């Protein structure tokens, strides 16, 4: 078991990573004076597998576990589902001292975190991420959100959980596509922040691809440590944290334009990272070879680096709702691996050319 602290002044918390840690909740949950009920937000298939072990730990700590079921995936991250959860809390007389538990992937984590951080102006919540994407990224750092039809994550808060419990054993039960999708976020850390991780993945992705528990624990802990360092520097996403959006400008646009029915988040950001590497090369920021090296890494992790794209006009219009927008669209690009920068004033024509080169009409 590995413990990584997210050192945010006054709101530090631990991320506990290892096989079987879901069964150790009682041991790791911080003191919650006056909490009576734990409202566990999960979709049906996750709750069928993982609610019970979690409920045992909650009961051991004197909390009554109540399951609140939500739709699967991004369908949960909507204002109507958010509203329903608030009504459920109110009708069950939830109090500000009670606990919300996010049990699931990134979508459930964002939604439940948003509920926890807004019901009665905020109640304690913890994250129990069950996908690789959520364990290495979404559950850490306190971003909560729901989507609007107009764009992803357009409503939300910054609110830190009290604990994150990342059970790597759960990752072995994931469908292959979900797992590979999470490897895209892993590749993001490797390319932007952790050259040792990059070297290891380039040398031999085998242990990670075969989900060996030790390799998983090490992988998740490395990514969490990189994220914890970054979030501690810039909780509110105005500087260092923007780097964690590498590949996400195009990635989020694709998710939205495909209405979350096409590529998964990881598949979309993979295309986004290929685009970002090509753009960095085209601007003379990165030396030629970055895009090819990135694509080789993605392919070795089982991620597609090509595929149909929506028309360039629609993609570029979608960039206008990107969270990094700051008087104009900003892109996270690499000067070289391990050296990300935020770039403004990229000519539209250059963006269009690369999108078209990648297959957009
Ligand atoms: N997923 C990017 C961030 O948490 O900042």
mmCIF file of N, CA and C in Angstrom, residues 8-118:
data_model
loop_
_atom_site.group_PDB
_atom_site.id
_atom_site.type_symbol
_atom_site.label_atom_id
_atom_site.label_comp_id
_atom_site.label_asym_id
_atom_site.label_seq_id
_atom_site.Cartn_x
_atom_site.Cartn_y
_atom_site.Cartn_z
ATOM 1 N N UNK A 8 -2.462 20.482 0.190
ATOM 2 C CA UNK A 8 -3.085 21.792 -0.001
ATOM 3 C C UNK A 8 -3.270 22.425 1.381
ATOM 4 N N UNK A 9 -2.710 23.605 1.597
ATOM 5 C CA UNK A 9 -2.740 24.164 2.953
ATOM 6 C C UNK A 9 -4.152 24.198 3.540
ATOM 7 N N UNK A 10 -4.283 23.637 4.730
ATOM 8 C CA UNK A 10 -5.570 23.628 5.432
ATOM 9 C C UNK A 10 -6.530 22.548 4.957
ATOM 10 N N UNK A 11 -6.247 21.945 3.805
ATOM 11 C CA UNK A 11 -7.174 20.931 3.270
ATOM 12 C C UNK A 11 -6.423 19.730 2.703
ATOM 13 N N UNK A 12 -5.295 19.406 3.321
ATOM 14 C CA UNK A 12 -4.508 18.250 2.855
ATOM 15 C C UNK A 12 -5.308 16.963 3.025
ATOM 16 N N UNK A 13 -5.064 16.028 2.158
ATOM 17 C CA UNK A 13 -5.711 14.722 2.324
ATOM 18 C C UNK A 13 -4.831 13.658 1.699
ATOM 19 N N UNK A 14 -5.139 12.412 2.059
ATOM 20 C CA UNK A 14 -4.329 11.299 1.580
ATOM 21 C C UNK A 14 -5.016 10.586 0.423
ATOM 22 N N UNK A 15 -4.187 10.097 -0.476
ATOM 23 C CA UNK A 15 -4.642 9.157 -1.502
ATOM 24 C C UNK A 15 -4.013 7.825 -1.118
ATOM 25 N N UNK A 16 -4.835 6.860 -0.798
ATOM 26 C CA UNK A 16 -4.337 5.553 -0.380
ATOM 27 C C UNK A 16 -4.489 4.602 -1.566
ATOM 28 N N UNK A 17 -3.363 4.014 -1.979
ATOM 29 C CA UNK A 17 -3.328 3.248 -3.232
ATOM 30 C C UNK A 17 -2.842 1.829 -2.941
ATOM 31 N N UNK A 18 -3.528 0.840 -3.442
ATOM 32 C CA UNK A 18 -3.040 -0.528 -3.281
ATOM 33 C C UNK A 18 -4.129 -1.533 -3.572
ATOM 34 N N UNK A 19 -3.760 -2.820 -3.640
ATOM 35 C CA UNK A 19 -4.776 -3.840 -3.860
ATOM 36 C C UNK A 19 -5.593 -4.054 -2.583
ATOM 37 N N UNK A 20 -6.894 -4.060 -2.702
ATOM 38 C CA UNK A 20 -7.759 -4.376 -1.553
ATOM 39 C C UNK A 20 -8.046 -3.206 -0.621
ATOM 40 N N UNK A 21 -7.612 -1.996 -0.952
ATOM 41 C CA UNK A 21 -7.798 -0.904 0.022
ATOM 42 C C UNK A 21 -9.274 -0.516 0.212
ATOM 43 N N UNK A 22 -10.126 -0.936 -0.735
ATOM 44 C CA UNK A 22 -11.556 -0.617 -0.572
ATOM 45 C C UNK A 22 -12.087 -1.271 0.716
ATOM 46 N N UNK A 23 -11.479 -2.400 1.095
ATOM 47 C CA UNK A 23 -11.893 -3.089 2.325
ATOM 48 C C UNK A 23 -11.286 -2.476 3.580
ATOM 49 N N UNK A 24 -10.462 -1.449 3.405
ATOM 50 C CA UNK A 24 -9.785 -0.845 4.572
ATOM 51 C C UNK A 24 -10.284 0.564 4.841
ATOM 52 N N UNK A 25 -11.460 0.865 4.318
ATOM 53 C CA UNK A 25 -11.976 2.231 4.447
ATOM 54 C C UNK A 25 -12.020 2.698 5.901
ATOM 55 N N UNK A 26 -12.477 1.796 6.786
ATOM 56 C CA UNK A 26 -12.668 2.197 8.192
ATOM 57 C C UNK A 26 -11.356 2.711 8.790
ATOM 58 N N UNK A 27 -10.268 2.090 8.349
ATOM 59 C CA UNK A 27 -8.951 2.455 8.868
ATOM 60 C C UNK A 27 -8.485 3.823 8.357
ATOM 61 N N UNK A 28 -8.839 4.142 7.142
ATOM 62 C CA UNK A 28 -8.274 5.341 6.501
ATOM 63 C C UNK A 28 -9.162 6.585 6.555
ATOM 64 N N UNK A 29 -10.445 6.383 6.797
ATOM 65 C CA UNK A 29 -11.367 7.535 6.790
ATOM 66 C C UNK A 29 -11.033 8.490 7.933
ATOM 67 N N UNK A 30 -10.806 9.781 7.641
ATOM 68 C CA UNK A 30 -10.525 10.702 8.750
ATOM 69 C C UNK A 30 -11.740 10.864 9.666
ATOM 70 N N UNK A 31 -11.520 11.437 10.818
ATOM 71 C CA UNK A 31 -12.620 11.700 11.759
ATOM 72 C C UNK A 31 -13.671 12.594 11.098
ATOM 73 N N UNK A 32 -14.943 12.237 11.277
ATOM 74 C CA UNK A 32 -16.029 13.064 10.738
ATOM 75 C C UNK A 32 -17.029 13.297 11.863
ATOM 76 N N UNK A 33 -16.753 14.271 12.731
ATOM 77 C CA UNK A 33 -17.624 14.444 13.887
ATOM 78 C C UNK A 33 -19.070 14.709 13.449
ATOM 79 N N UNK A 34 -19.996 14.069 14.081
ATOM 80 C CA UNK A 34 -21.444 14.260 13.857
ATOM 81 C C UNK A 34 -21.974 13.640 12.569
ATOM 82 N N UNK A 35 -21.137 12.987 11.777
ATOM 83 C CA UNK A 35 -21.668 12.332 10.571
ATOM 84 C C UNK A 35 -22.470 11.102 10.989
ATOM 85 N N UNK A 36 -23.647 10.942 10.391
ATOM 86 C CA UNK A 36 -24.519 9.821 10.726
ATOM 87 C C UNK A 36 -24.699 8.913 9.509
ATOM 88 N N UNK A 37 -24.854 9.539 8.340
ATOM 89 C CA UNK A 37 -25.173 8.785 7.127
ATOM 90 C C UNK A 37 -24.099 9.017 6.074
ATOM 91 N N UNK A 38 -23.807 7.956 5.304
ATOM 92 C CA UNK A 38 -22.888 8.086 4.165
ATOM 93 C C UNK A 38 -23.688 7.818 2.901
ATOM 94 N N UNK A 39 -23.830 8.821 2.062
ATOM 95 C CA UNK A 39 -24.581 8.685 0.807
ATOM 96 C C UNK A 39 -23.605 8.295 -0.297
ATOM 97 N N UNK A 40 -23.756 7.067 -0.765
ATOM 98 C CA UNK A 40 -22.816 6.536 -1.753
ATOM 99 C C UNK A 40 -23.419 6.690 -3.148
ATOM 100 N N UNK A 41 -22.778 7.474 -3.986
ATOM 101 C CA UNK A 41 -23.272 7.702 -5.353
ATOM 102 C C UNK A 41 -22.520 6.745 -6.284
ATOM 103 N N UNK A 42 -23.278 5.922 -7.020
ATOM 104 C CA UNK A 42 -22.632 4.936 -7.911
ATOM 105 C C UNK A 42 -23.617 4.529 -8.996
ATOM 106 N N UNK A 43 -23.097 4.057 -10.126
ATOM 107 C CA UNK A 43 -24.020 3.485 -11.113
ATOM 108 C C UNK A 43 -24.297 2.025 -10.725
ATOM 109 N N UNK A 44 -25.272 1.435 -11.445
ATOM 110 C CA UNK A 44 -25.740 0.118 -11.000
ATOM 111 C C UNK A 44 -24.636 -0.936 -11.071
ATOM 112 N N UNK A 45 -23.886 -0.959 -12.183
ATOM 113 C CA UNK A 45 -22.935 -2.063 -12.308
ATOM 114 C C UNK A 45 -21.783 -1.909 -11.314
ATOM 115 N N UNK A 46 -21.352 -0.692 -11.054
ATOM 116 C CA UNK A 46 -20.286 -0.514 -10.052
ATOM 117 C C UNK A 46 -20.808 -0.869 -8.663
ATOM 118 N N UNK A 47 -22.034 -0.432 -8.358
ATOM 119 C CA UNK A 47 -22.538 -0.679 -6.999
ATOM 120 C C UNK A 47 -22.762 -2.169 -6.755
ATOM 121 N N UNK A 48 -23.157 -2.902 -7.834
ATOM 122 C CA UNK A 48 -23.355 -4.346 -7.649
ATOM 123 C C UNK A 48 -22.072 -5.019 -7.168
ATOM 124 N N UNK A 49 -20.942 -4.529 -7.620
ATOM 125 C CA UNK A 49 -19.676 -5.168 -7.248
ATOM 126 C C UNK A 49 -19.052 -4.594 -5.991
ATOM 127 N N UNK A 50 -19.145 -3.271 -5.824
ATOM 128 C CA UNK A 50 -18.264 -2.643 -4.838
ATOM 129 C C UNK A 50 -18.979 -1.923 -3.696
ATOM 130 N N UNK A 51 -20.312 -1.839 -3.751
ATOM 131 C CA UNK A 51 -21.007 -1.141 -2.661
ATOM 132 C C UNK A 51 -20.840 -1.901 -1.338
ATOM 133 N N UNK A 52 -20.966 -3.235 -1.429
ATOM 134 C CA UNK A 52 -20.977 -4.014 -0.189
ATOM 135 C C UNK A 52 -19.678 -3.877 0.623
ATOM 136 N N UNK A 53 -18.508 -4.118 -0.002
ATOM 137 C CA UNK A 53 -17.283 -3.961 0.810
ATOM 138 C C UNK A 53 -17.136 -2.559 1.387
ATOM 139 N N UNK A 54 -17.592 -1.587 0.625
ATOM 140 C CA UNK A 54 -17.495 -0.209 1.108
ATOM 141 C C UNK A 54 -18.458 0.014 2.278
ATOM 142 N N UNK A 55 -19.665 -0.531 2.133
ATOM 143 C CA UNK A 55 -20.693 -0.353 3.160
ATOM 144 C C UNK A 55 -20.245 -0.971 4.483
ATOM 145 N N UNK A 56 -19.518 -2.087 4.398
ATOM 146 C CA UNK A 56 -19.035 -2.726 5.636
ATOM 147 C C UNK A 56 -18.120 -1.759 6.380
ATOM 148 N N UNK A 57 -17.190 -1.140 5.641
ATOM 149 C CA UNK A 57 -16.257 -0.188 6.264
ATOM 150 C C UNK A 57 -16.983 1.020 6.819
ATOM 151 N N UNK A 58 -17.971 1.510 6.097
ATOM 152 C CA UNK A 58 -18.727 2.680 6.576
ATOM 153 C C UNK A 58 -19.448 2.326 7.880
ATOM 154 N N UNK A 59 -20.061 1.136 7.892
ATOM 155 C CA UNK A 59 -20.782 0.719 9.102
ATOM 156 C C UNK A 59 -19.819 0.573 10.280
ATOM 157 N N UNK A 60 -18.630 0.026 9.995
ATOM 158 C CA UNK A 60 -17.632 -0.110 11.071
ATOM 159 C C UNK A 60 -17.302 1.244 11.702
ATOM 160 N N UNK A 61 -17.439 2.272 10.917
ATOM 161 C CA UNK A 61 -17.169 3.614 11.445
ATOM 162 C C UNK A 61 -18.444 4.304 11.946
ATOM 163 N N UNK A 62 -19.514 3.516 12.062
ATOM 164 C CA UNK A 62 -20.749 4.038 12.644
ATOM 165 C C UNK A 62 -21.597 4.856 11.679
ATOM 166 N N UNK A 63 -21.308 4.742 10.377
ATOM 167 C CA UNK A 63 -22.089 5.500 9.392
ATOM 168 C C UNK A 63 -23.094 4.578 8.712
ATOM 169 N N UNK A 64 -24.329 5.057 8.528
ATOM 170 C CA UNK A 64 -25.341 4.256 7.840
ATOM 171 C C UNK A 64 -25.182 4.462 6.331
ATOM 172 N N UNK A 65 -24.836 3.399 5.574
ATOM 173 C CA UNK A 65 -24.631 3.581 4.143
ATOM 174 C C UNK A 65 -25.956 3.609 3.376
ATOM 175 N N UNK A 66 -26.123 4.606 2.531
ATOM 176 C CA UNK A 66 -27.318 4.709 1.682
ATOM 177 C C UNK A 66 -26.830 4.835 0.240
ATOM 178 N N UNK A 67 -27.348 3.950 -0.614
ATOM 179 C CA UNK A 67 -26.910 3.966 -2.021
ATOM 180 C C UNK A 67 -27.804 4.881 -2.855
ATOM 181 N N UNK A 68 -27.197 5.770 -3.609
ATOM 182 C CA UNK A 68 -27.941 6.609 -4.556
ATOM 183 C C UNK A 68 -27.452 6.228 -5.953
ATOM 184 N N UNK A 69 -28.335 5.630 -6.739
ATOM 185 C CA UNK A 69 -27.911 5.101 -8.042
ATOM 186 C C UNK A 69 -28.091 6.147 -9.134
ATOM 187 N N UNK A 70 -27.093 6.241 -9.992
ATOM 188 C CA UNK A 70 -27.135 7.219 -11.094
ATOM 189 C C UNK A 70 -26.864 6.489 -12.411
ATOM 190 N N UNK A 71 -27.167 7.139 -13.547
ATOM 191 C CA UNK A 71 -26.875 6.497 -14.842
ATOM 192 C C UNK A 71 -25.369 6.293 -15.034
ATOM 193 N N UNK A 72 -25.049 5.460 -16.024
ATOM 194 C CA UNK A 72 -23.646 5.134 -16.268
ATOM 195 C C UNK A 72 -22.950 6.226 -17.097
ATOM 196 N N UNK A 73 -21.703 6.479 -16.805
ATOM 197 C CA UNK A 73 -20.863 7.343 -17.642
ATOM 198 C C UNK A 73 -21.321 8.791 -17.650
ATOM 199 N N UNK A 74 -21.046 9.484 -18.761
ATOM 200 C CA UNK A 74 -21.308 10.929 -18.836
ATOM 201 C C UNK A 74 -22.791 11.256 -18.710
ATOM 202 N N UNK A 75 -23.677 10.286 -18.949
ATOM 203 C CA UNK A 75 -25.120 10.530 -18.780
ATOM 204 C C UNK A 75 -25.448 10.930 -17.343
ATOM 205 N N UNK A 76 -24.544 10.603 -16.417
ATOM 206 C CA UNK A 76 -24.788 10.976 -15.009
ATOM 207 C C UNK A 76 -24.429 12.428 -14.745
ATOM 208 N N UNK A 77 -23.570 12.974 -15.588
ATOM 209 C CA UNK A 77 -22.994 14.298 -15.280
ATOM 210 C C UNK A 77 -23.848 15.417 -15.865
ATOM 211 N N UNK A 78 -25.113 15.446 -15.473
ATOM 212 C CA UNK A 78 -26.021 16.445 -16.045
ATOM 213 C C UNK A 78 -26.709 17.203 -14.918
ATOM 214 N N UNK A 79 -27.246 18.360 -15.253
ATOM 215 C CA UNK A 79 -27.989 19.118 -14.243
ATOM 216 C C UNK A 79 -29.209 18.349 -13.725
ATOM 217 N N UNK A 80 -29.985 17.664 -14.607
ATOM 218 C CA UNK A 80 -31.126 16.912 -14.060
ATOM 219 C C UNK A 80 -30.716 15.834 -13.050
ATOM 220 N N UNK A 81 -29.646 15.096 -13.328
ATOM 221 C CA UNK A 81 -29.226 14.053 -12.366
ATOM 222 C C UNK A 81 -28.717 14.718 -11.084
ATOM 223 N N UNK A 82 -27.993 15.796 -11.239
ATOM 224 C CA UNK A 82 -27.517 16.564 -10.066
ATOM 225 C C UNK A 82 -28.715 16.995 -9.213
ATOM 226 N N UNK A 83 -29.748 17.535 -9.877
ATOM 227 C CA UNK A 83 -30.951 17.987 -9.157
ATOM 228 C C UNK A 83 -31.620 16.831 -8.431
ATOM 229 N N UNK A 84 -31.710 15.688 -9.110
ATOM 230 C CA UNK A 84 -32.339 14.522 -8.482
ATOM 231 C C UNK A 84 -31.594 14.133 -7.204
ATOM 232 N N UNK A 85 -30.260 14.135 -7.281
ATOM 233 C CA UNK A 85 -29.475 13.759 -6.092
ATOM 234 C C UNK A 85 -29.713 14.734 -4.942
ATOM 235 N N UNK A 86 -29.781 16.029 -5.273
ATOM 236 C CA UNK A 86 -30.033 17.011 -4.205
ATOM 237 C C UNK A 86 -31.384 16.740 -3.548
ATOM 238 N N UNK A 87 -32.408 16.446 -4.372
ATOM 239 C CA UNK A 87 -33.731 16.134 -3.799
ATOM 240 C C UNK A 87 -33.656 14.891 -2.919
ATOM 241 N N UNK A 88 -32.899 13.892 -3.375
ATOM 242 C CA UNK A 88 -32.788 12.671 -2.570
ATOM 243 C C UNK A 88 -32.122 12.966 -1.222
ATOM 244 N N UNK A 89 -31.110 13.798 -1.248
ATOM 245 C CA UNK A 89 -30.463 14.158 0.031
ATOM 246 C C UNK A 89 -31.449 14.894 0.937
ATOM 247 N N UNK A 90 -32.168 15.828 0.333
ATOM 248 C CA UNK A 90 -33.085 16.639 1.154
ATOM 249 C C UNK A 90 -34.201 15.774 1.726
ATOM 250 N N UNK A 91 -34.776 14.875 0.904
ATOM 251 C CA UNK A 91 -35.900 14.079 1.415
ATOM 252 C C UNK A 91 -35.419 13.064 2.454
ATOM 253 N N UNK A 92 -34.127 12.715 2.389
ATOM 254 C CA UNK A 92 -33.605 11.778 3.398
ATOM 255 C C UNK A 92 -32.943 12.525 4.559
ATOM 256 N N UNK A 93 -33.219 13.816 4.615
ATOM 257 C CA UNK A 93 -32.731 14.655 5.726
ATOM 258 C C UNK A 93 -31.224 14.571 5.918
ATOM 259 N N UNK A 94 -30.511 14.658 4.816
ATOM 260 C CA UNK A 94 -29.044 14.715 4.913
ATOM 261 C C UNK A 94 -28.640 16.013 5.593
ATOM 262 N N UNK A 95 -27.616 15.929 6.415
ATOM 263 C CA UNK A 95 -27.118 17.115 7.114
ATOM 264 C C UNK A 95 -25.730 17.461 6.628
ATOM 265 N N UNK A 96 -25.322 18.664 6.976
ATOM 266 C CA UNK A 96 -24.037 19.160 6.506
ATOM 267 C C UNK A 96 -22.850 18.339 7.014
ATOM 268 N N UNK A 97 -23.066 17.623 8.101
ATOM 269 C CA UNK A 97 -21.966 16.819 8.663
ATOM 270 C C UNK A 97 -21.892 15.424 8.044
ATOM 271 N N UNK A 98 -22.916 15.034 7.304
ATOM 272 C CA UNK A 98 -22.917 13.694 6.722
ATOM 273 C C UNK A 98 -21.875 13.606 5.608
ATOM 274 N N UNK A 99 -21.749 12.389 5.082
ATOM 275 C CA UNK A 99 -20.678 12.135 4.107
ATOM 276 C C UNK A 99 -21.263 11.747 2.752
ATOM 277 N N UNK A 100 -20.657 12.267 1.686
ATOM 278 C CA UNK A 100 -20.959 11.783 0.330
ATOM 279 C C UNK A 100 -19.766 10.952 -0.127
ATOM 280 N N UNK A 101 -20.050 9.804 -0.713
ATOM 281 C CA UNK A 101 -18.986 8.942 -1.227
ATOM 282 C C UNK A 101 -19.184 8.797 -2.733
ATOM 283 N N UNK A 102 -18.161 9.167 -3.490
ATOM 284 C CA UNK A 102 -18.205 8.974 -4.947
ATOM 285 C C UNK A 102 -17.577 7.626 -5.242
ATOM 286 N N UNK A 103 -18.377 6.671 -5.689
ATOM 287 C CA UNK A 103 -17.874 5.327 -5.991
ATOM 288 C C UNK A 103 -18.035 5.093 -7.488
ATOM 289 N N UNK A 104 -16.960 5.228 -8.239
ATOM 290 C CA UNK A 104 -17.102 5.023 -9.683
ATOM 291 C C UNK A 104 -15.987 5.682 -10.462
ATOM 292 N N UNK A 105 -16.261 5.908 -11.736
ATOM 293 C CA UNK A 105 -15.274 6.517 -12.623
ATOM 294 C C UNK A 105 -15.306 8.034 -12.513
ATOM 295 N N UNK A 106 -14.665 8.681 -13.464
ATOM 296 C CA UNK A 106 -14.516 10.132 -13.402
ATOM 297 C C UNK A 106 -15.844 10.865 -13.405
ATOM 298 N N UNK A 107 -16.818 10.352 -14.151
ATOM 299 C CA UNK A 107 -18.105 11.051 -14.253
ATOM 300 C C UNK A 107 -18.809 11.066 -12.891
ATOM 301 N N UNK A 108 -18.858 9.899 -12.247
ATOM 302 C CA UNK A 108 -19.494 9.823 -10.920
ATOM 303 C C UNK A 108 -18.715 10.661 -9.904
ATOM 304 N N UNK A 109 -17.402 10.633 -10.014
ATOM 305 C CA UNK A 109 -16.572 11.420 -9.094
ATOM 306 C C UNK A 109 -16.854 12.910 -9.225
ATOM 307 N N UNK A 110 -16.928 13.379 -10.471
ATOM 308 C CA UNK A 110 -17.196 14.807 -10.692
ATOM 309 C C UNK A 110 -18.587 15.193 -10.194
ATOM 310 N N UNK A 111 -19.560 14.336 -10.499
ATOM 311 C CA UNK A 111 -20.945 14.612 -10.110
ATOM 312 C C UNK A 111 -21.105 14.583 -8.586
ATOM 313 N N UNK A 112 -20.627 13.513 -7.970
ATOM 314 C CA UNK A 112 -20.809 13.375 -6.516
ATOM 315 C C UNK A 112 -20.023 14.448 -5.781
ATOM 316 N N UNK A 113 -18.859 14.795 -6.302
ATOM 317 C CA UNK A 113 -18.076 15.884 -5.700
ATOM 318 C C UNK A 113 -18.834 17.201 -5.791
ATOM 319 N N UNK A 114 -19.501 17.411 -6.907
ATOM 320 C CA UNK A 114 -20.274 18.647 -7.079
ATOM 321 C C UNK A 114 -21.450 18.683 -6.102
ATOM 322 N N UNK A 115 -22.100 17.534 -5.957
ATOM 323 C CA UNK A 115 -23.197 17.440 -4.975
ATOM 324 C C UNK A 115 -22.648 17.715 -3.578
ATOM 325 N N UNK A 116 -21.563 17.023 -3.227
ATOM 326 C CA UNK A 116 -20.992 17.172 -1.881
ATOM 327 C C UNK A 116 -20.537 18.597 -1.605
ATOM 328 N N UNK A 117 -20.034 19.263 -2.621
ATOM 329 C CA UNK A 117 -19.479 20.599 -2.378
ATOM 330 C C UNK A 117 -20.537 21.693 -2.447
ATOM 331 N N UNK A 118 -21.775 21.345 -2.811
ATOM 332 C CA UNK A 118 -22.798 22.392 -2.925
ATOM 333 C C UNK A 118 -24.015 22.167 -2.031
#
